Every structure is written in C-alpha cells, then in structure tokens.
Coordinates of C-alpha atoms in Angstrom, one line a residue:
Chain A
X1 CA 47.1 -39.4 -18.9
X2 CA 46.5 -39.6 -15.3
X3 CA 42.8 -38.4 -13.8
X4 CA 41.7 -36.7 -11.4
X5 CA 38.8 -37.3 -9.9
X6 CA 36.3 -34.5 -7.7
X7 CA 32.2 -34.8 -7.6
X8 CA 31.1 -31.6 -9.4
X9 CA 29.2 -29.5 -7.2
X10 CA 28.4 -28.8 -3.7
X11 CA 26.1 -27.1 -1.8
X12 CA 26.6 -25.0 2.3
X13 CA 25.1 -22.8 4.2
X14 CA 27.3 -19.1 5.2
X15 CA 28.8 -19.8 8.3
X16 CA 29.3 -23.5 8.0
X17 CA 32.6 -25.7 6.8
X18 CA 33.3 -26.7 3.3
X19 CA 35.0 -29.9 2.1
X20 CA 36.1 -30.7 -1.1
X21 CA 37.3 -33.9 -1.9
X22 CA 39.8 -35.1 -5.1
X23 CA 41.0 -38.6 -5.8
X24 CA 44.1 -38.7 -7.8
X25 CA 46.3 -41.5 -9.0
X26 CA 49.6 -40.7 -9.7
X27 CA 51.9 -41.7 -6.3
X28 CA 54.9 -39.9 -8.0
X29 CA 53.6 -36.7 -7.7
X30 CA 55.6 -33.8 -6.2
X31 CA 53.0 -31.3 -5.2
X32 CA 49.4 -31.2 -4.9
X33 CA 47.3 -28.1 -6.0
X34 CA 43.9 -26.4 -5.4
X35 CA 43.2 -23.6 -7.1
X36 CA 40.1 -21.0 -7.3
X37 CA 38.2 -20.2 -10.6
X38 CA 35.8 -17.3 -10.4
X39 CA 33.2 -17.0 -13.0
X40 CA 34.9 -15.4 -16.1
X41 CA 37.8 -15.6 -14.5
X42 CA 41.4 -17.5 -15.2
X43 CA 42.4 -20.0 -11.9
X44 CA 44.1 -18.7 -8.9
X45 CA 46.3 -20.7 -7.1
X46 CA 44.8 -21.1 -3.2
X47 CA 47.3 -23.0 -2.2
X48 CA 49.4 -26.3 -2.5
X49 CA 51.5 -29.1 -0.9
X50 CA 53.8 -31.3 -0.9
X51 CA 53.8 -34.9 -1.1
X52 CA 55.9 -35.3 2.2
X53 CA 52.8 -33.2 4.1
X54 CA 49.9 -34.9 5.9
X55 CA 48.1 -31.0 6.5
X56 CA 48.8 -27.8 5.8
X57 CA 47.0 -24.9 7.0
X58 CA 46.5 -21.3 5.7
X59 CA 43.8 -19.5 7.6
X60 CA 40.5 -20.7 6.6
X61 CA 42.2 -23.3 4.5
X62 CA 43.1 -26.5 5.7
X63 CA 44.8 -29.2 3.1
X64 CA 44.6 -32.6 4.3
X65 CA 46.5 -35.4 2.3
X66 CA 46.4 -39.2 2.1
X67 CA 49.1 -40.6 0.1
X68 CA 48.3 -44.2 1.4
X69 CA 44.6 -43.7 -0.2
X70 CA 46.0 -40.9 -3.0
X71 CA 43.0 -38.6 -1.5
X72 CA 43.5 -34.9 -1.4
X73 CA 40.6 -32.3 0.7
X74 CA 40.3 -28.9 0.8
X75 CA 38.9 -27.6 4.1
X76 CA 36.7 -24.2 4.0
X77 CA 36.2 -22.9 7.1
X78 CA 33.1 -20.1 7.9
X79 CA 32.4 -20.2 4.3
X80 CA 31.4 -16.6 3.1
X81 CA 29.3 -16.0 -0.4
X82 CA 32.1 -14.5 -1.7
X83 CA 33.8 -18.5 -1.6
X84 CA 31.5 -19.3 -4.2
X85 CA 33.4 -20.8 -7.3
X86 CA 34.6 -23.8 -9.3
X87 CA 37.7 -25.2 -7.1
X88 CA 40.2 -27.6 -9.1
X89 CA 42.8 -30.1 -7.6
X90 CA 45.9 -30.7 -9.9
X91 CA 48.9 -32.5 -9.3
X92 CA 52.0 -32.9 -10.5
X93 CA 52.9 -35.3 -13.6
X94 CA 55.3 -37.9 -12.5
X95 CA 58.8 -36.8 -11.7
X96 CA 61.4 -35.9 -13.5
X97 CA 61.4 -34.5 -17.0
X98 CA 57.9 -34.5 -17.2
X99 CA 57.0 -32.9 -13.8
X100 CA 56.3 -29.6 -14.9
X101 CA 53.0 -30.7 -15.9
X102 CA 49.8 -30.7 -14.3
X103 CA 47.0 -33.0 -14.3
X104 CA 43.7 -31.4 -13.3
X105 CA 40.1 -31.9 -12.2
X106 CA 37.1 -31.5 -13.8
X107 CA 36.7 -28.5 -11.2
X108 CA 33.6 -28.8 -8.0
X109 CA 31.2 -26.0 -8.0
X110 CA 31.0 -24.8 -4.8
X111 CA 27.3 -22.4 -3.8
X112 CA 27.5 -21.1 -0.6
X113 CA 23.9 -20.3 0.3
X114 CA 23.2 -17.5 2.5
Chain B
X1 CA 54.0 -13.9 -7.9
X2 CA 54.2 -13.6 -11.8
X3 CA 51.8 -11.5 -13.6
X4 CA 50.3 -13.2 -16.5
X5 CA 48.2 -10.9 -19.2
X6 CA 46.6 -12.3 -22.1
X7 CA 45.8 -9.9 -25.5
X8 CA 41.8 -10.2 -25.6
X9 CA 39.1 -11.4 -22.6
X10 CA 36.5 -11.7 -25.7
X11 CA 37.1 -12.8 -29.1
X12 CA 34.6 -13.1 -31.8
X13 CA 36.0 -14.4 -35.0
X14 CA 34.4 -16.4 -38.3
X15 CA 35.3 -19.7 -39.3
X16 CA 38.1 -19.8 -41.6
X17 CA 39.7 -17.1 -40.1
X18 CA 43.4 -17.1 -38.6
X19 CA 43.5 -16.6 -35.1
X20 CA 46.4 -15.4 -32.6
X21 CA 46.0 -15.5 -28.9
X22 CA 48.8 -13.9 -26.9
X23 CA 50.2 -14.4 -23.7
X24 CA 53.0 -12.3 -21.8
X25 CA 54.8 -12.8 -18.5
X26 CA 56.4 -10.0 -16.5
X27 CA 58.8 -12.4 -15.4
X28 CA 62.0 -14.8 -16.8
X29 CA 60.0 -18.3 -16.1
X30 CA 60.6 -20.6 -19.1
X31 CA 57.5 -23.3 -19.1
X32 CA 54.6 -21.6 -20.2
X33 CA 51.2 -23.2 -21.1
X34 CA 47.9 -23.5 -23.0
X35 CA 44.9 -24.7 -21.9
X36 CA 41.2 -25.0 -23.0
X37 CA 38.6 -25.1 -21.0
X38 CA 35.1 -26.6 -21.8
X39 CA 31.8 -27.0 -19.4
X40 CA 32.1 -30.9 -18.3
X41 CA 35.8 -31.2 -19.8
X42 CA 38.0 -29.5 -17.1
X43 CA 41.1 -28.0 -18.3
X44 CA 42.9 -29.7 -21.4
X45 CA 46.8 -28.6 -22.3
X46 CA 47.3 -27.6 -26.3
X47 CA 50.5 -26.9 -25.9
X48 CA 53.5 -26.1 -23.6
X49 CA 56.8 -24.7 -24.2
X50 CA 60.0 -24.9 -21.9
X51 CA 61.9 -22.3 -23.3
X52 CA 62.3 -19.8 -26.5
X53 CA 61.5 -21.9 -29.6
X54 CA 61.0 -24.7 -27.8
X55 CA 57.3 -26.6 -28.1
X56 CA 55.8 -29.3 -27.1
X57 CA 52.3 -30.7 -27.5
X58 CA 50.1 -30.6 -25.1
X59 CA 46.6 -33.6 -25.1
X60 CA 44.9 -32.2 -27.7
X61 CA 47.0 -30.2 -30.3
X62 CA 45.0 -30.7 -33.3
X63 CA 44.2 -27.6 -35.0
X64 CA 46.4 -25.5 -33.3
X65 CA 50.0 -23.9 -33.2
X66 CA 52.1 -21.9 -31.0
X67 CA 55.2 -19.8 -31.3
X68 CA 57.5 -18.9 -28.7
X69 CA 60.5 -16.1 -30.2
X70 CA 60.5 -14.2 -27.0
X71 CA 61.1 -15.7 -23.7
X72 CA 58.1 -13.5 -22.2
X73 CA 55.5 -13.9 -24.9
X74 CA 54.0 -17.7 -25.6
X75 CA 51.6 -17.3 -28.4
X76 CA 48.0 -19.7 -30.0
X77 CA 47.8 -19.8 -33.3
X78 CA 44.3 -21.0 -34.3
X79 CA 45.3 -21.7 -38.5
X80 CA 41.7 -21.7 -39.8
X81 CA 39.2 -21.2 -37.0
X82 CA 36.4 -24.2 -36.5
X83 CA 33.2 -23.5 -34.6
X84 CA 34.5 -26.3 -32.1
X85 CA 37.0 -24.4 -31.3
X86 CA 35.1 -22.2 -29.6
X87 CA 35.7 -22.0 -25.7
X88 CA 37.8 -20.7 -23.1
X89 CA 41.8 -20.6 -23.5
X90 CA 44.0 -19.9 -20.2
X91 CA 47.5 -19.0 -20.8
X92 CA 49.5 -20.3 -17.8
X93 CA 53.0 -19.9 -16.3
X94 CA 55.0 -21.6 -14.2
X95 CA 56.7 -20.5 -11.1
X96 CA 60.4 -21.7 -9.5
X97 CA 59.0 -22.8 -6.3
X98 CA 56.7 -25.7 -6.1
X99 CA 56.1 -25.9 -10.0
X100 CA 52.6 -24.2 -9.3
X101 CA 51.2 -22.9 -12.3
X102 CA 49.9 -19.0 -12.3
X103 CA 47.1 -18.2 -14.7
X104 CA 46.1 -15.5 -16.8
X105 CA 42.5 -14.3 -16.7
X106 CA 41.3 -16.6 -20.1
X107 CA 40.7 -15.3 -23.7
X108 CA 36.7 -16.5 -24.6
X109 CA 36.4 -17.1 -28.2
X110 CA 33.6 -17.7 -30.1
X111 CA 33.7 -19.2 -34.1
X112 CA 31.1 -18.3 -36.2

C-alpha cells in the first residue's frame, strides 16, 4: 500500500508552537486526517481536510497542505502539557471504490515540556 | 459524532484459546474497521466490512476473522490465540461526511 511518512517524536517547550510534519504519496486522495492518540486510549479525530484546501484553521490548530510536494503539517499553537500524545496523519486510499480506506502514519510522539 | 464501544479495554487470554472482540456503533454507518496497533508498526487494517455480512480483508488478515450479522455490531474473531497476536485492536467507524474514521477506545490483549 501507500505510506505515510512522519519523524517519530518531537520535543517543545509550554507556551511555544508545535509542528508536525507527514509526507504522503497518494495524489488521489480525498481528504487528509490528523488525529490524536492519548496513552491507552483509541485515536480521536482533530481534524481534517480536503484536497482542494491549502489551510484550514480550528483554533489552536492550523492544517497546512502542499499537494504540489504531497506534504501535510499540523500547526500547535501555545502548546499546553495536556497536548502531549502520539499524533497520526492518514489519508484517504485512492478514489473511488476503495476510498473508504485510510492509510496511516507510524504516529509522532509529541512531549511538551513544561 | 458516532459513539464507538468496544466489549473489553483489557484482555488476557492463553494461547490456543478462541477469542472474540466486539465492536458496536450507536449509529447506521455501514464501513466499519479493525485495526492493530504495535509500538514501531503504526496502525495496520485486519479487516473491514461495508455492510451486514459483507467482509473484506484488511493488510494483514492472517489468523483472524470477523463477522458482521448486525449492522451495528462488527466483530474479531481470534480462532486459536498466538502470543504474537498480542497488541492493541481499535475498532473504527466511519462517518457520512469526509469519510473520517471515529475510533473506539482499543481492546489490549495479551496471549499467554
């Protein structure tokens, strides 16, 4: 299958921005993903977008995309403790039949250092 | 947003043994999803299933089954439990909207 590509962990002070970065290679994807895993925890969906979007911006989240370089950030603004996590990128499969599936990252650990 | 439950959060079973993770949605969305997930692996789909009695396999199937009789309940069958089949499963559902996928809180289960 298609992979998605993120570097496994980073590391930020409270207070200052975090950005996570995810490579991806399908171009036919529909919608791009990033969701939030708490330790023991299933994944929560932070937010998404779609392939026609350049930014998207949800409060402290911002979504940048670059279809032209299939590169996908996620943008954490004042980044609290609680922001601590594994953060995954996903996209979409293709299109079509087969878009219902999602292609994920191996997931960046995120430690937000007070 | 659905609301997806799964039957156990910890599972501690002995090789050998059959073993049935369940997964129910409070909702009507047909695709619903398993995944396992192992330190350095990411997520990797098992199986999916797009409607009642319908399956399909996911990247790595081997080992496993599922069964889907009601719309709202997607179930694992592990047939005879291998310690390498130890990890985390996340049951996952798909919404109408942008084909995001909503998870449930993972079943950890551990082979002896």
């Amino acid at each position: 299958g298609e992979d998605v590509e993120q570097s496994l962990f980073l590391s930020v002070r409270e207070g200052d921005s975090s950005v996570i970065n995810c490579t991806y290679t399908d171009s036919s994807s529909t919608y791009l993903y990033w969701y939030k895993q708490e330790p023991g925890a299933g994944l929560q969906l932070l937010t998404y977008i779609f392939s026609n979007m350049d930014m998207k911006q949800d409060q402290r989240l911002t979504v940048l995309l670059n279809k032209k370089d299939k590169h996908l950030s996620l943008r954490i603004a004042d980044t609290q403790t609680g922001d601590s996590a594994i953060y995954f990128c996903a996209e979409t499969l293709g299109s079509g039949a087969g878009s219902y599936q999602l292609t994920f990252g191996k997931g960046t650990k995120l430690s937000v250092i007070p | 947003d659905v609301k997806v439950t799964q039957s156990s959060r910890y599972l501690v079973k002995r090789t050998g043994e059959k073993v049935f993770l369940e997964c129910v949605q409070d909702m009507d969305h047909e695709n619903m999803f398993w995944y396992r997930q192992d330190p350095g692996l990411g997520l990797r789909l098992i199986y999916f299933s797009y409607d009642v009695k319908m399956k399909e396999k996911g990247d790595i199937p081997e080992g496993y089954s599922v069964s889907r009789e009601k719309k709202e309940r997607f179930s694992l069958i592990l047939e005879s439990a291998s310690t390498n089949q130890t990890s985390m499963y996340l049951c996952a559902v798909q919404g109408l909207a942008g084909g995001e996928q909503f998870f449930g809180p993972g079943t950890r289960l551990t082979v002896l």
